[in-house]
Structure formats: C-alpha cells, structure tokens
Amino acid sequence: QVQLVESGGGLVQAGGSLRLSCAASGRTFSSYAMAWFRQAPGKEREFVAAISWSGGSTYYADSVKGRFTISRDNAKNTMYLQMNSLKPEDTAVYYCAADPRGSSRYFVLGEYDYWGQGTQVTVSS
C-alpha cells in the first residue's frame, strides 16, 4: 500500500516553468514504477511521463518530449516532474501514479494501482 500526494502546481505564463513533486508514503516506493498523467477539462486523463523503479528508464508522451523531465529520489520517497517551456495546452490537473508490477504498458491508466489527488497546473497565454 502506498499513498501519494502531489504538490507544486500553480499559475504560470506561457514559456515559464514549474516543478511538480509527488511524495509517497510506505517503504516500498523504491520498488514501484511511477508515472505522471494529466486531465484537462472535458478530456480524458492522458499519459505524460513514466519512470522505472530505479530511475534508469524514462518515457514521455510526444506532446511533452524535450520540455518535461521526470525523475525520482528513492531516498526521499519522492518523484518529480520538471516542466519547462509550458504552453496553454499543458493546462490540466496533474496526477502521480504508482505501479507495483512495473508493467511495460506504462502509458495505460489501468496499470497503476495507486493515485494521488492531483495538482492543478494553469498556463496563461
């Protein structure tokens, strides 16, 4: 069992940066694959980025590749999403998620057992 709490969201102008954090409880965080998803108003939740348990492998949606960087610090039970060159279309609620099995289908919502409550990111034009 793991509990996830996101933070770091806010309002930023286009071209700006934000860093999201996802703090996890429990001693098994370091064994879980992790990911960020986002959901814009009226749209389905979509994959943003994922990271393996060790941090050695990372994956990104095409829409954020080159602008966002996912990372984790297992000693601090925390995952991060550094978001640069933000665009208005990045506006959404961002959720972190944990997968205890390390599925290869890292982009699929159903592969993740645990979710945070979300943090709002708003990018103004």
Coordinates of N, CA and C in Angstrom, one line a residue:
Q1 N 0.9 -1.2 0.0 CA 0.0 0.0 0.0 C 0.9 1.2 0.0
V2 N 0.5 2.2 -0.8 CA 1.3 3.5 -0.8 C 0.3 4.6 -1.0
Q3 N 0.6 5.7 -0.4 CA -0.2 6.9 -0.5 C 0.6 8.0 -1.2
L4 N 0.0 8.7 -2.1 CA 0.7 9.7 -3.0 C 0.1 11.0 -2.8
V5 N 1.0 12.1 -2.7 CA 0.5 13.4 -2.5 C 1.3 14.3 -3.5
E6 N 0.6 15.0 -4.4 CA 1.2 15.9 -5.3 C 1.3 17.3 -4.8
S7 N 2.3 18.0 -5.2 CA 2.4 19.4 -4.9 C 3.2 20.2 -6.0
G8 N 3.1 21.5 -6.0 CA 3.9 22.3 -6.9 C 3.2 22.9 -8.1
G9 N 1.9 22.6 -8.2 CA 1.1 23.2 -9.2 C 0.9 24.7 -9.0
G10 N 0.3 25.3 -10.0 CA 0.1 26.8 -9.9 C -0.2 27.4 -11.2
L11 N -0.2 28.7 -11.2 CA -0.5 29.5 -12.4 C 0.8 30.1 -12.9
V12 N 1.1 29.9 -14.2 CA 2.3 30.3 -14.8 C 2.0 30.8 -16.2
Q13 N 2.8 31.8 -16.7 CA 2.7 32.3 -18.0 C 3.3 31.3 -19.0
A14 N 2.8 31.3 -20.3 CA 3.4 30.5 -21.3 C 4.9 30.8 -21.4
G15 N 5.6 29.7 -21.6 CA 7.1 29.8 -21.7 C 7.7 29.6 -20.3
G16 N 7.0 29.6 -19.3 CA 7.5 29.5 -17.9 C 7.7 28.1 -17.5
S17 N 8.1 27.9 -16.3 CA 8.5 26.5 -15.7 C 7.8 26.3 -14.4
L18 N 7.6 25.0 -14.1 CA 7.1 24.6 -12.8 C 7.7 23.2 -12.5
R19 N 7.9 22.9 -11.2 CA 8.3 21.6 -10.9 C 7.3 21.0 -9.9
L20 N 6.7 19.9 -10.4 CA 5.8 19.1 -9.6 C 6.5 18.1 -8.7
S21 N 6.0 17.8 -7.5 CA 6.5 16.8 -6.7 C 5.4 15.8 -6.3
C22 N 5.8 14.6 -6.1 CA 4.9 13.5 -5.7 C 5.5 12.8 -4.5
A23 N 5.0 13.0 -3.3 CA 5.6 12.4 -2.1 C 4.8 11.1 -1.8
A24 N 5.5 10.1 -1.6 CA 4.9 8.8 -1.3 C 5.2 8.3 0.1
S25 N 4.2 7.7 0.7 CA 4.4 7.0 2.0 C 4.7 5.6 1.8
G26 N 5.2 4.9 2.8 CA 5.5 3.5 2.7 C 6.9 3.2 2.2
R27 N 7.4 2.0 2.6 CA 8.8 1.6 2.4 C 9.0 1.0 1.0
T28 N 7.9 0.8 0.3 CA 8.0 0.1 -1.0 C 8.1 1.0 -2.2
F29 N 8.2 2.3 -2.0 CA 8.2 3.3 -3.1 C 9.3 2.9 -4.1
S30 N 10.5 2.6 -3.6 CA 11.6 2.3 -4.5 C 11.4 1.1 -5.4
S31 N 10.4 0.3 -5.1 CA 10.2 -0.9 -6.0 C 9.1 -0.6 -7.0
Y32 N 8.5 0.5 -6.9 CA 7.3 0.8 -7.8 C 7.8 1.6 -9.1
A33 N 7.3 1.3 -10.2 CA 7.3 2.2 -11.3 C 6.3 3.3 -11.1
M34 N 6.7 4.5 -11.6 CA 5.8 5.7 -11.3 C 5.5 6.4 -12.6
A35 N 4.5 7.2 -12.5 CA 4.2 8.0 -13.7 C 3.4 9.3 -13.4
W36 N 3.4 10.2 -14.3 CA 2.5 11.3 -14.3 C 1.5 11.2 -15.4
F37 N 0.2 11.5 -15.1 CA -0.9 11.7 -16.0 C -1.5 13.1 -15.8
R38 N -2.3 13.5 -16.8 CA -2.9 14.8 -16.6 C -4.3 14.7 -17.3
Q39 N -5.2 15.5 -16.7 CA -6.6 15.6 -17.3 C -7.0 17.0 -17.4
A40 N -7.3 17.4 -18.6 CA -7.8 18.8 -18.9 C -9.3 18.7 -18.8
P41 N -9.9 19.9 -18.6 CA -11.4 19.9 -18.5 C -12.1 19.4 -19.8
G42 N -13.0 18.4 -19.6 CA -13.7 17.9 -20.7 C -13.0 16.8 -21.5
K43 N -11.8 16.5 -21.0 CA -11.0 15.5 -21.7 C -10.6 14.3 -20.8
E44 N -10.2 13.2 -21.5 CA -9.8 12.0 -20.7 C -8.4 12.2 -20.1
R45 N -8.2 11.5 -19.0 CA -6.9 11.5 -18.4 C -5.9 10.9 -19.4
E46 N -4.7 11.5 -19.5 CA -3.7 11.1 -20.5 C -2.3 10.9 -19.9
F47 N -1.6 10.0 -20.5 CA -0.2 9.8 -20.0 C 0.7 11.0 -20.3
V48 N 1.6 11.3 -19.4 CA 2.5 12.4 -19.6 C 4.0 11.8 -19.6
A49 N 4.3 11.1 -18.5 CA 5.7 10.6 -18.4 C 5.7 9.4 -17.4
A50 N 6.7 8.5 -17.5 CA 6.8 7.4 -16.6 C 8.3 7.2 -16.3
I51 N 8.6 6.5 -15.2 CA 9.9 6.3 -14.8 C 10.0 4.9 -14.1
S52 N 11.0 4.1 -14.4 CA 11.2 2.8 -13.8 C 11.5 2.9 -12.3
W53 N 11.5 1.8 -11.6 CA 11.7 1.8 -10.2 C 13.1 2.4 -9.8
S54 N 14.1 2.1 -10.7 CA 15.5 2.6 -10.4 C 15.7 4.0 -10.9
G55 N 14.8 4.4 -11.8 CA 15.1 5.7 -12.5 C 15.9 5.6 -13.7
G56 N 16.3 4.4 -14.1 CA 17.1 4.2 -15.2 C 16.4 4.3 -16.5
S57 N 15.1 4.1 -16.5 CA 14.4 4.2 -17.8 C 13.3 5.3 -17.6
T58 N 13.1 6.1 -18.6 CA 12.1 7.1 -18.6 C 11.4 7.1 -19.9
Y59 N 10.1 7.5 -19.9 CA 9.3 7.5 -21.1 C 8.4 8.8 -21.1
Y60 N 8.2 9.3 -22.3 CA 7.4 10.6 -22.4 C 6.4 10.5 -23.5
A61 N 5.3 11.2 -23.3 CA 4.3 11.5 -24.4 C 5.0 12.4 -25.4
D62 N 4.6 12.2 -26.6 CA 5.3 13.1 -27.7 C 5.0 14.5 -27.4
S63 N 3.9 14.9 -26.8 CA 3.5 16.3 -26.6 C 4.4 17.0 -25.6
V64 N 5.1 16.2 -24.8 CA 5.9 16.9 -23.7 C 7.4 16.6 -23.9
K65 N 7.7 15.7 -24.8 CA 9.1 15.3 -25.0 C 10.0 16.5 -25.3
G66 N 11.1 16.6 -24.7 CA 12.0 17.7 -24.8 C 11.7 18.9 -24.0
R67 N 10.5 18.9 -23.3 CA 10.2 20.0 -22.5 C 10.0 19.6 -21.0
F68 N 9.6 18.4 -20.8 CA 9.4 17.9 -19.4 C 10.4 16.8 -19.1
T69 N 10.8 16.8 -17.8 CA 11.8 15.8 -17.3 C 11.2 15.1 -16.1
I70 N 11.1 13.8 -16.1 CA 10.7 13.0 -14.9 C 11.9 12.5 -14.2
S71 N 11.8 12.5 -12.9 CA 12.9 12.0 -12.1 C 12.4 11.5 -10.8
R72 N 13.2 10.8 -10.0 CA 12.8 10.3 -8.7 C 14.0 10.3 -7.8
D73 N 13.7 10.4 -6.5 CA 14.7 10.2 -5.4 C 14.2 9.2 -4.5
N74 N 14.7 8.0 -4.6 CA 14.1 6.9 -3.8 C 14.5 7.1 -2.3
A75 N 15.5 7.8 -2.0 CA 15.9 8.0 -0.6 C 14.9 9.0 0.1
K76 N 14.3 9.8 -0.7 CA 13.3 10.8 -0.2 C 11.9 10.3 -0.5
N77 N 11.7 9.2 -1.1 CA 10.3 8.7 -1.5 C 9.6 9.8 -2.3
T78 N 10.2 10.4 -3.2 CA 9.6 11.5 -4.0 C 10.0 11.3 -5.5
M79 N 9.0 11.7 -6.3 CA 9.1 11.7 -7.7 C 8.9 13.2 -8.2
Y80 N 9.5 13.6 -9.3 CA 9.4 14.9 -9.7 C 9.0 15.0 -11.2
L81 N 8.4 16.1 -11.6 CA 8.2 16.4 -13.0 C 8.6 17.9 -13.2
Q82 N 9.8 18.1 -13.9 CA 10.2 19.4 -14.2 C 9.6 19.8 -15.6
M83 N 8.8 20.9 -15.6 CA 8.1 21.3 -16.8 C 8.6 22.6 -17.2
N84 N 9.2 22.6 -18.4 CA 9.8 23.9 -19.0 C 9.0 24.2 -20.3
S85 N 9.2 25.4 -20.7 CA 8.5 25.9 -21.9 C 7.0 25.6 -22.0
L86 N 6.4 25.9 -20.9 CA 5.0 25.5 -20.7 C 4.1 26.2 -21.8
K87 N 3.1 25.5 -22.2 CA 2.1 26.0 -23.2 C 0.7 26.0 -22.6
P88 N -0.2 26.9 -23.1 CA -1.6 26.8 -22.6 C -2.2 25.5 -22.7
E89 N -1.8 24.7 -23.6 CA -2.4 23.3 -23.8 C -1.9 22.4 -22.7
D90 N -0.9 22.8 -21.9 CA -0.5 21.9 -20.8 C -1.4 22.1 -19.5
T91 N -2.3 23.0 -19.6 CA -3.2 23.3 -18.5 C -4.0 22.0 -18.2
A92 N -4.0 21.6 -17.0 CA -4.7 20.3 -16.6 C -4.4 20.1 -15.1
V93 N -5.2 19.1 -14.6 CA -4.8 18.6 -13.3 C -3.8 17.5 -13.5
Y94 N -2.7 17.5 -12.8 CA -1.7 16.5 -12.9 C -1.7 15.5 -11.8
Y95 N -1.7 14.2 -12.1 CA -1.8 13.2 -11.1 C -0.5 12.3 -11.2
C96 N 0.0 11.9 -10.0 CA 1.0 10.9 -10.0 C 0.4 9.5 -9.7
A97 N 1.0 8.5 -10.2 CA 0.5 7.2 -10.1 C 1.6 6.2 -9.8
A98 N 1.3 5.1 -9.1 CA 2.3 4.1 -8.8 C 1.9 2.7 -9.3
D99 N 2.8 2.0 -9.9 CA 2.6 0.6 -10.4 C 3.5 -0.4 -9.8
P100 N 3.0 -1.2 -8.9 CA 3.9 -2.2 -8.2 C 4.4 -3.3 -9.0
R101 N 3.9 -3.4 -10.3 CA 4.4 -4.6 -11.1 C 5.4 -4.1 -12.2
G102 N 5.5 -2.9 -12.4 CA 6.5 -2.4 -13.4 C 6.1 -2.8 -14.8
S103 N 4.8 -2.6 -15.1 CA 4.3 -3.1 -16.4 C 5.0 -2.4 -17.6
S104 N 5.1 -3.1 -18.7 CA 5.6 -2.5 -19.9 C 4.6 -1.5 -20.5
R105 N 3.4 -1.6 -20.1 CA 2.3 -0.7 -20.7 C 2.2 0.5 -19.8
Y106 N 3.3 1.2 -19.7 CA 3.5 2.3 -18.8 C 2.5 3.5 -19.1
F107 N 2.0 3.5 -20.3 CA 1.1 4.6 -20.7 C -0.4 4.3 -20.5
V108 N -0.7 3.2 -19.9 CA -2.1 2.7 -19.7 C -2.5 3.0 -18.3
L109 N -3.6 3.8 -18.1 CA -4.1 4.1 -16.8 C -4.3 2.9 -15.9
G110 N -4.9 1.9 -16.5 CA -5.3 0.7 -15.7 C -4.1 -0.1 -15.1
E111 N -2.9 0.2 -15.5 CA -1.7 -0.5 -15.0 C -1.3 0.1 -13.6
Y112 N -1.9 1.2 -13.2 CA -1.5 1.8 -12.0 C -2.5 1.6 -10.9
D113 N -2.0 1.1 -9.7 CA -2.9 0.8 -8.6 C -3.2 2.0 -7.7
Y114 N -2.2 2.9 -7.6 CA -2.3 4.0 -6.6 C -2.2 5.3 -7.3
W115 N -3.1 6.3 -6.9 CA -3.1 7.6 -7.5 C -3.1 8.7 -6.4
G116 N -2.6 9.8 -6.7 CA -2.7 11.0 -5.8 C -4.0 11.7 -6.1
Q117 N -4.1 12.8 -5.4 CA -5.4 13.6 -5.5 C -5.3 14.6 -6.6
G118 N -4.1 14.9 -7.1 CA -4.0 15.8 -8.3 C -3.5 17.2 -7.8
T119 N -2.9 17.9 -8.7 CA -2.5 19.3 -8.5 C -2.7 20.0 -9.8
Q120 N -3.3 21.2 -9.7 CA -3.7 22.0 -10.8 C -2.6 22.8 -11.4
V121 N -2.4 22.7 -12.7 CA -1.4 23.5 -13.4 C -2.2 24.3 -14.5
T122 N -2.0 25.6 -14.4 CA -2.7 26.5 -15.3 C -1.6 27.4 -16.0
V123 N -1.7 27.3 -17.4 CA -0.7 28.1 -18.1 C -1.5 29.2 -18.9
S124 N -1.2 30.4 -18.7 CA -1.9 31.5 -19.3 C -1.1 31.9 -20.6
S125 N -1.8 32.4 -21.6 CA -1.2 32.8 -22.8 C -0.8 34.3 -22.8

